[in-house]
Coordinates of C-alpha atoms in Angstrom, one line a residue:
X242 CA 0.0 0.0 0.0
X243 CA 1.8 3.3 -0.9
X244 CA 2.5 6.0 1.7
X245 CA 1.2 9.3 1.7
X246 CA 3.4 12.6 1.8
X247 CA 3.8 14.5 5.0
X248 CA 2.6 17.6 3.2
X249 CA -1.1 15.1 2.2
X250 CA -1.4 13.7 5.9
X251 CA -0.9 17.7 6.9
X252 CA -3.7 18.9 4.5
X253 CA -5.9 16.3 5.6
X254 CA -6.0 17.2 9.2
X255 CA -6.3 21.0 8.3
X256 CA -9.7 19.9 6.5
X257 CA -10.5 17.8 9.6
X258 CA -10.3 21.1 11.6
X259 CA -11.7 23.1 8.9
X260 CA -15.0 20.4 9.1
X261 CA -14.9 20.3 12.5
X262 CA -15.3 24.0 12.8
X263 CA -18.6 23.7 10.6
X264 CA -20.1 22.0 13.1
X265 CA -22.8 24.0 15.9
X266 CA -21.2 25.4 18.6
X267 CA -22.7 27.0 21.7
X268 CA -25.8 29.1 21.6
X269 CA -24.8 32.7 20.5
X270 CA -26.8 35.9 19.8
X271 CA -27.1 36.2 15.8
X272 CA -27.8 39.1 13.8
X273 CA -31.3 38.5 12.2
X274 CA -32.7 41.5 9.6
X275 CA -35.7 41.9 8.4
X276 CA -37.2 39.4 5.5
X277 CA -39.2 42.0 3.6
X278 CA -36.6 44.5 3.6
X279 CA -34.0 42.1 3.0
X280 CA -35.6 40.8 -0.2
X281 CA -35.8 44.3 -1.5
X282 CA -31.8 45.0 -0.7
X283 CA -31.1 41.5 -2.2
X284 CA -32.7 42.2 -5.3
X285 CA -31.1 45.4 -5.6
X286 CA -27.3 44.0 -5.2
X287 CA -28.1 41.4 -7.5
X288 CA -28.7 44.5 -10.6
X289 CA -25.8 45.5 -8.7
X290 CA -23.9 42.2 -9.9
X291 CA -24.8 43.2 -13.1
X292 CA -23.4 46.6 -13.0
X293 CA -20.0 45.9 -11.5
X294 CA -19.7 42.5 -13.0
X295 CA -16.7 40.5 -11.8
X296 CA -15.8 37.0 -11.8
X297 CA -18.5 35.2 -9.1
X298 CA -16.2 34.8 -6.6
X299 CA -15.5 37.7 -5.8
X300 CA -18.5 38.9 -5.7
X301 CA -19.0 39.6 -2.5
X302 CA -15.6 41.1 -1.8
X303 CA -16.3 43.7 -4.2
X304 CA -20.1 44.4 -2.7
X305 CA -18.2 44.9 0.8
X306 CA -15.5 47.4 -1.3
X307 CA -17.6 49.5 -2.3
X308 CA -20.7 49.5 0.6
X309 CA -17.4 50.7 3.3
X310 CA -16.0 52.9 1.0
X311 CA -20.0 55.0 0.8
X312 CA -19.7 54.2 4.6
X313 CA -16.4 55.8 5.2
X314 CA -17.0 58.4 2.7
X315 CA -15.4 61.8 4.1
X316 CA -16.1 60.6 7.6
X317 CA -13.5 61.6 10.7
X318 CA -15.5 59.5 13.0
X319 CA -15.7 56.0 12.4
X320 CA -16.7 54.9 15.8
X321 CA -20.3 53.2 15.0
X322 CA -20.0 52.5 11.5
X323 CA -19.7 48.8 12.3
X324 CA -23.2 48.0 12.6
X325 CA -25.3 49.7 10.0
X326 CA -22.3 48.5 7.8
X327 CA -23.0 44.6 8.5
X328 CA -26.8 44.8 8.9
X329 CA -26.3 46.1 5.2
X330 CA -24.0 43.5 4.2
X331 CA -26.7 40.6 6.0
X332 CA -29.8 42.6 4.3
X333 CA -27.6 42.9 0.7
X334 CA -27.6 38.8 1.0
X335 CA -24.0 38.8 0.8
X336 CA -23.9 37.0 4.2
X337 CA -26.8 34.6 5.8
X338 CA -29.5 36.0 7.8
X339 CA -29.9 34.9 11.6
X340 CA -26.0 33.5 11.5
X341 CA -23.4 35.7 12.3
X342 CA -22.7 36.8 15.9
X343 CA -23.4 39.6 17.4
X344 CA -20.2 39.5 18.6
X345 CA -18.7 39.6 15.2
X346 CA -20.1 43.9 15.0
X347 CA -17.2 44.9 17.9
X348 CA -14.5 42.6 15.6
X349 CA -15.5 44.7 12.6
X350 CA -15.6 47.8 14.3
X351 CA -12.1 47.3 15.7
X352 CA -10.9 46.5 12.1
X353 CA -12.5 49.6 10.6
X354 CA -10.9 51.9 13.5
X355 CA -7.6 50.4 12.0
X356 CA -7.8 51.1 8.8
X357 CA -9.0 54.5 9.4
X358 CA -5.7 54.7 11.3
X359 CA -3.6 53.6 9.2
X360 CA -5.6 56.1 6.5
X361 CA -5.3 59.4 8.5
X362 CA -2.4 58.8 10.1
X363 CA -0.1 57.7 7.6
X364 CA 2.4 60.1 5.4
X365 CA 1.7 61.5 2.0
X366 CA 1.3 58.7 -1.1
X367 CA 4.0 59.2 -3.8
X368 CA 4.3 61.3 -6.3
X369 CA 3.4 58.7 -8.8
X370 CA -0.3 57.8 -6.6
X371 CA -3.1 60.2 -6.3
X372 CA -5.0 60.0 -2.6
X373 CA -7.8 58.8 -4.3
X374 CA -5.8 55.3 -5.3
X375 CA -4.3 54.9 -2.0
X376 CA -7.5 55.6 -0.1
X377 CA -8.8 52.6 -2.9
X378 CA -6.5 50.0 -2.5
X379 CA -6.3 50.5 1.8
X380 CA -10.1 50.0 1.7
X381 CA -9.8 47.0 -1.0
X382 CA -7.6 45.2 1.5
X383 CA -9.7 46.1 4.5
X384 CA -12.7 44.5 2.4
X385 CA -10.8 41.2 2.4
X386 CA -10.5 41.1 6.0
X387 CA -13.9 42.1 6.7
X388 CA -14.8 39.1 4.6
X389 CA -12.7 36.6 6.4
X390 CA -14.1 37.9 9.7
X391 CA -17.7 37.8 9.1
X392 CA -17.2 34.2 6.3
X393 CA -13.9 32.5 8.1
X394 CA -14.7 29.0 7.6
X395 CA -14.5 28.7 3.4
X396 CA -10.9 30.8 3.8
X397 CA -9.8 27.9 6.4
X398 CA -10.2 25.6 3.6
X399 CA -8.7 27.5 0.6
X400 CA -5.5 28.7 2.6
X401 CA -4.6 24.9 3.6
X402 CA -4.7 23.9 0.3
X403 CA -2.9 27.1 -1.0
X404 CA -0.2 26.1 1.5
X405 CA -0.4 22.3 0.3
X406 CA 0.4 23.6 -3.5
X407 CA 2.8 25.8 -2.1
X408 CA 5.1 23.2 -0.9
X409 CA 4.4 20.5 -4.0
X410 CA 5.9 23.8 -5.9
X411 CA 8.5 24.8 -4.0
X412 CA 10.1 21.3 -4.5
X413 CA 9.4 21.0 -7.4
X414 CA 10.0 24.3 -9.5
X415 CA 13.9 25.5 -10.7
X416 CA 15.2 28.6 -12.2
X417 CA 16.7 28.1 -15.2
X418 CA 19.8 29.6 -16.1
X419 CA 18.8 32.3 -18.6
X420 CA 15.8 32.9 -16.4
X421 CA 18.3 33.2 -13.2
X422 CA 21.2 35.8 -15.1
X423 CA 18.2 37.6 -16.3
X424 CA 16.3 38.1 -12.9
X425 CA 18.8 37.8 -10.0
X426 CA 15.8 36.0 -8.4
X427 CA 16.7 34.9 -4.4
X428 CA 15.2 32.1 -2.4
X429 CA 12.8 34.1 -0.8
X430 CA 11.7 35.9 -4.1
X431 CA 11.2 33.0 -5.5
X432 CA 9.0 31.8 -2.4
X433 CA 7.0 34.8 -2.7
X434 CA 6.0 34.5 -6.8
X435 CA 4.9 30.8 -5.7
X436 CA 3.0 31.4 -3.4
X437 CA 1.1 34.6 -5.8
X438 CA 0.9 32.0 -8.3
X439 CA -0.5 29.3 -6.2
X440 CA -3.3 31.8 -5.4
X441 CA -4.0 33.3 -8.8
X442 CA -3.9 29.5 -10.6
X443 CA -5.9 27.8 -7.1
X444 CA -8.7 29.9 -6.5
X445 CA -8.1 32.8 -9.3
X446 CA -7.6 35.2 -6.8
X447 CA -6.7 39.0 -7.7
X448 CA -4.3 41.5 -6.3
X449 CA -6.6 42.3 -2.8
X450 CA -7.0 39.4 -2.0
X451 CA -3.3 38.0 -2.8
X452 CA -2.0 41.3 -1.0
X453 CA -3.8 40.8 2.6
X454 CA -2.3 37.6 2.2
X455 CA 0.9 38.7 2.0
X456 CA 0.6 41.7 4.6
X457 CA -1.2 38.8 6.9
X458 CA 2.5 36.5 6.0
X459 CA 5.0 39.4 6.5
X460 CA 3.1 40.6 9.2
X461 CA 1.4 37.7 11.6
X462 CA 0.0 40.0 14.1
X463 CA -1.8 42.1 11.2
X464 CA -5.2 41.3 12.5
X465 CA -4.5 42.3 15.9
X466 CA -1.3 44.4 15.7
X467 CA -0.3 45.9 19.1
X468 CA -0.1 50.1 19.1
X469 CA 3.4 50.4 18.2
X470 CA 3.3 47.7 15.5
X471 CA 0.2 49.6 14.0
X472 CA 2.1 52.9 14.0
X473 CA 5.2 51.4 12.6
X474 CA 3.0 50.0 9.6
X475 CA 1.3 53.0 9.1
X476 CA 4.7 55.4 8.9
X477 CA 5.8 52.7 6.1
X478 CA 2.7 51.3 4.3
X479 CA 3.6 53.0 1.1
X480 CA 6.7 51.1 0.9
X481 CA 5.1 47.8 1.9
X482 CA 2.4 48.4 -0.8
X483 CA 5.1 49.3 -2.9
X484 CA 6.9 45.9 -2.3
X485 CA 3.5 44.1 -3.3
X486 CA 3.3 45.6 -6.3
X487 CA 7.0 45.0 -7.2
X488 CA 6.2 41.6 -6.4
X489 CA 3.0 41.5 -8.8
X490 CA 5.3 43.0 -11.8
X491 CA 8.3 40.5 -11.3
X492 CA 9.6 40.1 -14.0
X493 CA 9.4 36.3 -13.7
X494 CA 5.8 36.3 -12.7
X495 CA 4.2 35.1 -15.8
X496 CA 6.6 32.2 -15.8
X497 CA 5.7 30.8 -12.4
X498 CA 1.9 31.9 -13.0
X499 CA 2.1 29.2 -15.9
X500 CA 3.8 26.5 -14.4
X501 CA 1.1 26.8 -11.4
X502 CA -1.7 27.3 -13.8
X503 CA -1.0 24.0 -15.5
X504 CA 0.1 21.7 -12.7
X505 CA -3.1 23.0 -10.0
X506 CA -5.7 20.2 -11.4
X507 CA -4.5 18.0 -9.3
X508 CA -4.8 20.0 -5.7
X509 CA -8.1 21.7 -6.9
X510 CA -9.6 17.6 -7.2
X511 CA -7.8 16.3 -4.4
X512 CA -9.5 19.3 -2.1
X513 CA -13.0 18.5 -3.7
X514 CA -12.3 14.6 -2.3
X515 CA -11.4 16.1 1.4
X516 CA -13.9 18.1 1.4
X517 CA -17.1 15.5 1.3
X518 CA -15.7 13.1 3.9
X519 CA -12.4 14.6 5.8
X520 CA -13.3 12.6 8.7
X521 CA -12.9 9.4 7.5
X522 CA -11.4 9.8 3.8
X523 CA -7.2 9.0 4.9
X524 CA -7.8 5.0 4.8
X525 CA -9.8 5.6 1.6
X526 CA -7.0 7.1 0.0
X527 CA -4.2 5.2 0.4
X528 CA -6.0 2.7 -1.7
X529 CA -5.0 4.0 -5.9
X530 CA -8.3 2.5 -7.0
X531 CA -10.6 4.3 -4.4
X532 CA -8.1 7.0 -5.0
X533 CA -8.9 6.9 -8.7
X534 CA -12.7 6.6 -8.3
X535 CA -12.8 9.5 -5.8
X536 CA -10.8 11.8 -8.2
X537 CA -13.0 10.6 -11.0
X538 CA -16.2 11.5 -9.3
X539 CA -15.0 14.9 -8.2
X540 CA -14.0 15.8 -11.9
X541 CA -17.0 15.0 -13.6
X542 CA -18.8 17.0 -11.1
X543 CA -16.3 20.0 -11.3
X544 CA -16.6 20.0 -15.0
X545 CA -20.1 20.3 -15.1
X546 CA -20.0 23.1 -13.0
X547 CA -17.3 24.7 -15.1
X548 CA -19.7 25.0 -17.7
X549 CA -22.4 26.4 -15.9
X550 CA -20.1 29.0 -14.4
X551 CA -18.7 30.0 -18.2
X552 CA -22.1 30.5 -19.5
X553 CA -22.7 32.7 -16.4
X554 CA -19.6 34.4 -16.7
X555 CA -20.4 35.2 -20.7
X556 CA -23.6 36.5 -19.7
X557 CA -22.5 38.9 -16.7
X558 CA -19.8 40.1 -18.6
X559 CA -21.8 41.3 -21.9
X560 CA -24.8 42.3 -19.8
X561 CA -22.3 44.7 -17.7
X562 CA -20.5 45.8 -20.7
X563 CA -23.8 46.4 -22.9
X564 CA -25.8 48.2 -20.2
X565 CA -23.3 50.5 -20.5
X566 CA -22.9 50.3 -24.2
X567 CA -26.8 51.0 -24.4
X568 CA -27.0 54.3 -22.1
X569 CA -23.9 55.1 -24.1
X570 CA -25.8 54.5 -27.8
X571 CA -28.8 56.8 -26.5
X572 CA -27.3 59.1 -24.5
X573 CA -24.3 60.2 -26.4
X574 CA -23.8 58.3 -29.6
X575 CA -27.5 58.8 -31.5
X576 CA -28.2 62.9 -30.6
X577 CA -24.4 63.4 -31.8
X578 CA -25.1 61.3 -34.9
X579 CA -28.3 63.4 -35.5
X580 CA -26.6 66.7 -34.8
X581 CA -23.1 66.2 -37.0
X582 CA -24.6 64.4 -39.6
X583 CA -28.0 64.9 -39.5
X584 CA -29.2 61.3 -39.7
X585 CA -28.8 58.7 -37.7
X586 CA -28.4 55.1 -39.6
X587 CA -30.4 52.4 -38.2
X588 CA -28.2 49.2 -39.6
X589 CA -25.2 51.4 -37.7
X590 CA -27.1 50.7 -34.5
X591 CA -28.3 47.3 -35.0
X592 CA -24.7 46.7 -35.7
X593 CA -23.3 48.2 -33.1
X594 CA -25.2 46.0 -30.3
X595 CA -24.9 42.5 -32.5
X596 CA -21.1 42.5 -33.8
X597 CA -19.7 42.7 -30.1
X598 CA -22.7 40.4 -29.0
X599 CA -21.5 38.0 -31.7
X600 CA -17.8 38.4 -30.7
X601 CA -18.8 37.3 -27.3
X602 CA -21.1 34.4 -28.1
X603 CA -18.4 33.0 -30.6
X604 CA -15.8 33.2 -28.4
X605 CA -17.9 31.2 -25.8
X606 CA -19.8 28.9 -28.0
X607 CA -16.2 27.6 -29.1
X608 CA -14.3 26.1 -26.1
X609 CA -13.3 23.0 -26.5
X610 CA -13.7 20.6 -23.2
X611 CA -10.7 18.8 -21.8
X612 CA -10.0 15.5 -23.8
X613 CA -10.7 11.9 -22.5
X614 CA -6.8 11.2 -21.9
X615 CA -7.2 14.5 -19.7
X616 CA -8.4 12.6 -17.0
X617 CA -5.9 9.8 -16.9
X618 CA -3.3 12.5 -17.3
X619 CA -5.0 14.2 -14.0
X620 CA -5.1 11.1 -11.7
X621 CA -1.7 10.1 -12.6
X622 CA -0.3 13.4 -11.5
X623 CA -2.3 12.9 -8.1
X624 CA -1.1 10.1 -7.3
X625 CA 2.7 11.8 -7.9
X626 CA 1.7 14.5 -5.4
X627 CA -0.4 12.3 -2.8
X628 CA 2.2 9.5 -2.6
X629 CA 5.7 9.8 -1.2
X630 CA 7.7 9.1 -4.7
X631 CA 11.8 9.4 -5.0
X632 CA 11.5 10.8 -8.6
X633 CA 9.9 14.8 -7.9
X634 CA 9.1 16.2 -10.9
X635 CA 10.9 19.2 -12.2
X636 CA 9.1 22.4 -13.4
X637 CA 11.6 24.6 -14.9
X638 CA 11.3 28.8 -15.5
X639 CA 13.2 29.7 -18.2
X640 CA 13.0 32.3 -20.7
X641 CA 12.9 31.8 -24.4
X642 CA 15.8 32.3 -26.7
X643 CA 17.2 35.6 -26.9
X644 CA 16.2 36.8 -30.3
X645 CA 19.0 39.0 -32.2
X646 CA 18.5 42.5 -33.3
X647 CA 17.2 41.9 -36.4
X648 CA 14.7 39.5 -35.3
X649 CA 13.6 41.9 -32.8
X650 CA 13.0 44.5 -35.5
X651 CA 11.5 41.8 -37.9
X652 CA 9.0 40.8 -35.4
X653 CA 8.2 44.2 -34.0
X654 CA 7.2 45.3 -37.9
X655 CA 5.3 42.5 -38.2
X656 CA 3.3 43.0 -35.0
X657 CA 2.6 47.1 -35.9
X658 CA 1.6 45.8 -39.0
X659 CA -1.0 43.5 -37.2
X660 CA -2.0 46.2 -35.1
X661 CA -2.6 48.5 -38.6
X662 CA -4.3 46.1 -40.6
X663 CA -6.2 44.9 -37.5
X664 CA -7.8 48.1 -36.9
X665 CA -7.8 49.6 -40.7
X666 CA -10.5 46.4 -41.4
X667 CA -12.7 47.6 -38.2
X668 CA -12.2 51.1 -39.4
X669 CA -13.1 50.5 -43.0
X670 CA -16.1 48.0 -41.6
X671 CA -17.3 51.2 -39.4
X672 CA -17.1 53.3 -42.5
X673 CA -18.8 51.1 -44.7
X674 CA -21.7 50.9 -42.2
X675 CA -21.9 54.5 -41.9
X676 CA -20.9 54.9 -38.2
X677 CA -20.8 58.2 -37.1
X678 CA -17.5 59.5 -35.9
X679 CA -17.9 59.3 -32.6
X680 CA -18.8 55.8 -32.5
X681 CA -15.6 54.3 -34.1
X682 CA -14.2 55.0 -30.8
X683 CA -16.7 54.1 -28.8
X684 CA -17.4 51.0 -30.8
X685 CA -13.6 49.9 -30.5
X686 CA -13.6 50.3 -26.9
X687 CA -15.7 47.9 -26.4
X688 CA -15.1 45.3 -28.9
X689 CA -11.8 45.4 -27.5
X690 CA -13.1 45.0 -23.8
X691 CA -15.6 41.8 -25.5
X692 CA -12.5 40.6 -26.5
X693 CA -10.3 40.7 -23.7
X694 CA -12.8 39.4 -21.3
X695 CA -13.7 36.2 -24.1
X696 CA -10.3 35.5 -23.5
X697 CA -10.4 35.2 -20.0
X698 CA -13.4 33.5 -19.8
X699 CA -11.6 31.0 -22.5
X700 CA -8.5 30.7 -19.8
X701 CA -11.2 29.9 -17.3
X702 CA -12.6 27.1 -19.0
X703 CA -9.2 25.7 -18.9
X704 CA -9.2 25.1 -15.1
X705 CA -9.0 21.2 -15.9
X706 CA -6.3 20.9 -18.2
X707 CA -3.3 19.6 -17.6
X708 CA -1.8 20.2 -21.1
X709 CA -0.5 22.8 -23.0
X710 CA -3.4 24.3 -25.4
X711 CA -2.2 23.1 -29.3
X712 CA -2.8 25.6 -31.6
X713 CA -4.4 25.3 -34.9
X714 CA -3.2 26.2 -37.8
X715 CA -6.2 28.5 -38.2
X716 CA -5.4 29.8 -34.6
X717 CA -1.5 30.7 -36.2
X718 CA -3.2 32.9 -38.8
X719 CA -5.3 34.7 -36.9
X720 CA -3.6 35.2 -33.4
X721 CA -1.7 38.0 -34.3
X722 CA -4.1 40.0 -36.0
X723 CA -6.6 39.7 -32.5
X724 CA -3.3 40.8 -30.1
X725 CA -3.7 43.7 -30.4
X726 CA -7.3 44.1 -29.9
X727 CA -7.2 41.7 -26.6
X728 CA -4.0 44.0 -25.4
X729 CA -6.0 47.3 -26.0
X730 CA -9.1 45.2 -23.8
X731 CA -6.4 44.4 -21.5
X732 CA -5.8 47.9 -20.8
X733 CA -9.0 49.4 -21.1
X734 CA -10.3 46.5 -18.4
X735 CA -7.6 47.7 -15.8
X736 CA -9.4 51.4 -16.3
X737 CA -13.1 49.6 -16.2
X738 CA -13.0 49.5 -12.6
X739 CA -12.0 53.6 -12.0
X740 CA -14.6 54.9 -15.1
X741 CA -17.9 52.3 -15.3
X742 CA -20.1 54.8 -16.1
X743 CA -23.0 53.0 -14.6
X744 CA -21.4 52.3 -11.8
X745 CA -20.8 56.1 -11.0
X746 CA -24.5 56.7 -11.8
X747 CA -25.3 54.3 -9.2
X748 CA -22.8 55.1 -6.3
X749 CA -24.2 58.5 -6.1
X750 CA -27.2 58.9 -7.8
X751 CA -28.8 55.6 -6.8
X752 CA -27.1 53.6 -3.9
X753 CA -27.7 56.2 -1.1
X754 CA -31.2 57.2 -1.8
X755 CA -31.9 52.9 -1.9
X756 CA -30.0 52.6 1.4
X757 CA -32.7 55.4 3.0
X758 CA -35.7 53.5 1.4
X759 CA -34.5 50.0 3.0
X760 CA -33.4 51.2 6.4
X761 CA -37.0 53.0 6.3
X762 CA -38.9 49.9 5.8
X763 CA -37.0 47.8 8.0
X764 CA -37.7 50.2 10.7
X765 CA -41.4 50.5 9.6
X766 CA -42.0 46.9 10.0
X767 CA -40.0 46.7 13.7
X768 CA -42.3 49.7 14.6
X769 CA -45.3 47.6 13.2
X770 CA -44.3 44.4 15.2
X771 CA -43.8 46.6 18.3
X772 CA -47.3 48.0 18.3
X773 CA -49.0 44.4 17.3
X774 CA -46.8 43.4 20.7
X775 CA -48.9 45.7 22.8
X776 CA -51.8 44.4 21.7
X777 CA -52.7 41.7 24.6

């Protein structure tokens, strides 16, 4: 019978604990909202979802950015803001009704005062950060937190089997030469961009998240950080963000993000198996052909899931682009059609909501699913990381050849000529609809964002494959001429987040006024219950 790794037997008694904290555990005091108010707020977040579409996981995390943000919003005084700021949360159905503790509001309240701390009390951003972003990316990591406070069991879970990964990579991945000369990467460098790749191939995890993470590793006390250790983080957070975000832009990242990306199939099943019977699953798996079976089981399931969650993902992501592509159309793009040119062509507009649309439902409607040999490929690397084995294998970082000065120049023609020819056939397309000026730009914008997200959602689909994708030859044709319109989506997505128009319209116009009307019919319907109380 083979013998499992130390680093297995350790995961499995991490999800022992992690199922044994599911269980009840004394009576507590829970935080229970109102039902009729809470279906209103619910509804509301879920247009919400629409509106700041991201990918479902982090959902929430995003709903708790931006409700502390309005919260905190040119406030001094923070004391209190705890407890309108998690009945919202409860009533937003972000968290369960009539399960978190009471106790939890004084936990949040603490974490809020410290972050306000570290907001007012810390020195001047740099030159190359506005206030704005700082202010941003302090309340995106204090969102994280927040979350793992109120919702700690599911992040018990996903950090043991980050840390599993973690280790299977660490012994397993080598800097190559070329890689090494061109880098200088040390030991712990190399730590670090394993343990943000682990993360980002795991669990898909962005830069928030993966930065509390890393403030929560440099820094164990950073939950509860005694007063001096609070003001000795606040005089140097700008530097410590700035270390994250030199860590994010390593120059190897990509590399190790691959390697990570390819080889997590196996963690991301053997998790799935843990997770329905911890208790009793360590006999079970030191048998292969229960081993198999189980792993088999688990990836059938997680496959059909995968493809409900890419259809989802397609749908959010065009609704949330095209609800602002329609207020765009009528708000800005048909009165300047009818004012410059008089006219405003009707097969211009029809095209200009069905191309992108197209785009979007062709680059979903063609993902291939993982072939049959997948599988076998799958369990076999399982059983490589679940057994103790002599022979590791080795993942190697290394960079591609060096190409020589004329290549460089070669290739770089080539690529601008992509780019020209690219955007001279959506051009001449645009013309030969009769777009009006305007909406060339508007139209690129967000063909290019289409794009960029289809490409994701493609990666995505990958999340089961243990081989490298072969391309067609079709694929070699046409690659390079839709680089450059992915990388302009790339680009335009990192800005998404700062300019969604809608978004905007309902932070300020919308979200407030909503918050009144809820908080008034909650306390409506207490008053109501009070007086049918006093009715005996």
């Amino acid at each position: 019978m083979p013998e499992l790794t130390s680093a297995t037997q350790k995961l499995i008694r991490k999800y022992q604990i992690w199922h044994e904290s599911l269980k009840p555990k004394r009576e507590v005091v829970t935080i229970q909202v109102d039902e009729v108010a809470s279906r209103v707020a619910t509804f509301y977040e879920k247009i919400r979802e629409v509106v700041d579409w991201r990918e479902e996981h982090l959902m929430r995390r995003i709903a708790i950015e931006r409700i502390l943000k309005r919260r905190m919003f040119l406030k001094k005084n923070t004391e209190n803001t705890a407890e309108p700021f998690v009945w919202e949360l409860i009533r937003g159905g972000h968290f369960p009704n009539n399960k978190i503790p009471k106790e939890k509001i004084a936990k949040i309240q603490k974490l809020i005062n410290k972050y306000a701390f570290i907001l007012s009390g810390s020195p001047l951003p740099p030159k190359d950060k506005t206030k704005s972003e700082f202010y941003t990316q302090i309340l995106e990591i204090a969102a994280c937190e927040v979350e793992e406070v109120l919702a700690p069991y599911p992040r018990l879970r996903a950090d043991a089997l980050i840390e599993y990964m973690e280790q299977l990579m660490r012994e397993r991945i080598k800097i190559g030469k070329k890689a090494q000369d061109f880098a200088k990467i040390t030991e712990e460098e190399k730590n670090t961009q394993i343990y943000i790749a682990t993360q980002q191939a795991l669990f898909k995890l962005d830069s928030p998240i993966i930065s509390y993470n890393l403030l929560k590793r440099w820094y164990p006390d950073w939950s509860n950080p005694s007063p001096i250790t609070l003001k000795e983080i606040t005089q140097n957070i700008h530097l410590i963000l700035d270390n994250i975000e030199k860590s994010f832009s390593h120059p190897l990242a990509s590399k190790f993000y691959k390697v990570c990306e390819r080889y997590d199939t196996p963690c991301l099943l053997l998790g799935d198996v843990l997770s329905q019977e911890p208790t009793e699953i360590e006999e079970k798996i030191r048998e292969p052909e229960i081993l198999e079976r189980l792993i088999k089981e688990v990836y059938l399931k997680r496959l059909k899931n995968l493809k409900l969650r890419v259809r989802r993902a397609a749908v959010y992501s065009t609704m949330s682009i095209f609800l602002t592509k329609g207020v765009l159309l009528y708000a800005v793009e048909i009165p300047f059609a009818k004012y410059v040119m008089g006219q405003c062509d009707r097969l211009a507009e029809v095209a200009d909501i069905l191309v992108p649309t197209f785009l979007m439902a062709l680059l979903v409607v063609t993902i291939r699913p993982p072939k049959k040999k997948n599988l076998q490929l799958v369990i076999m690397k399982a059983k490589r990381y679940i057994y103790k084995d002599d022979k590791k294998d080795v993942y190697e970082i290394e960079l591609y050849p060096k190409r020589g000065f004329i290549f460089k120049v070669i290739i770089g023609l080539f690529y601008l000529l992509s780019f020209g020819l690219c955007f001279g056939a959506i051009f001449w397309l645009l013309y030969w609809l009769n777009f009006p000026p305007l909406s060339y730009l508007i139209f690129i914008i967000f063909t290019s964002l289409i794009a960029f997200t289809g490409t994701k959602i493609r990666q995505r689909a990958r999340e089961l494959h243990v081989t490298e994708e072969r391309d067609s030859f079709l694929n070699f044709i046409l690659v390079p001429f839709s680089l450059p319109v992915i990388q302009l989506g790339k680009w335009l997505a990192a800005r998404w987040k700062k300019y969604n128009i809608i978004a905007v319209i309902f932070n300020f116009l919308i979200d407030m006024p909503f918050l009144i009307f809820v908080e008034l019919l909650e306390q409506w319907r207490y008053f109501i219950k009070e007086k049918k109380e006093e009715i005996h």
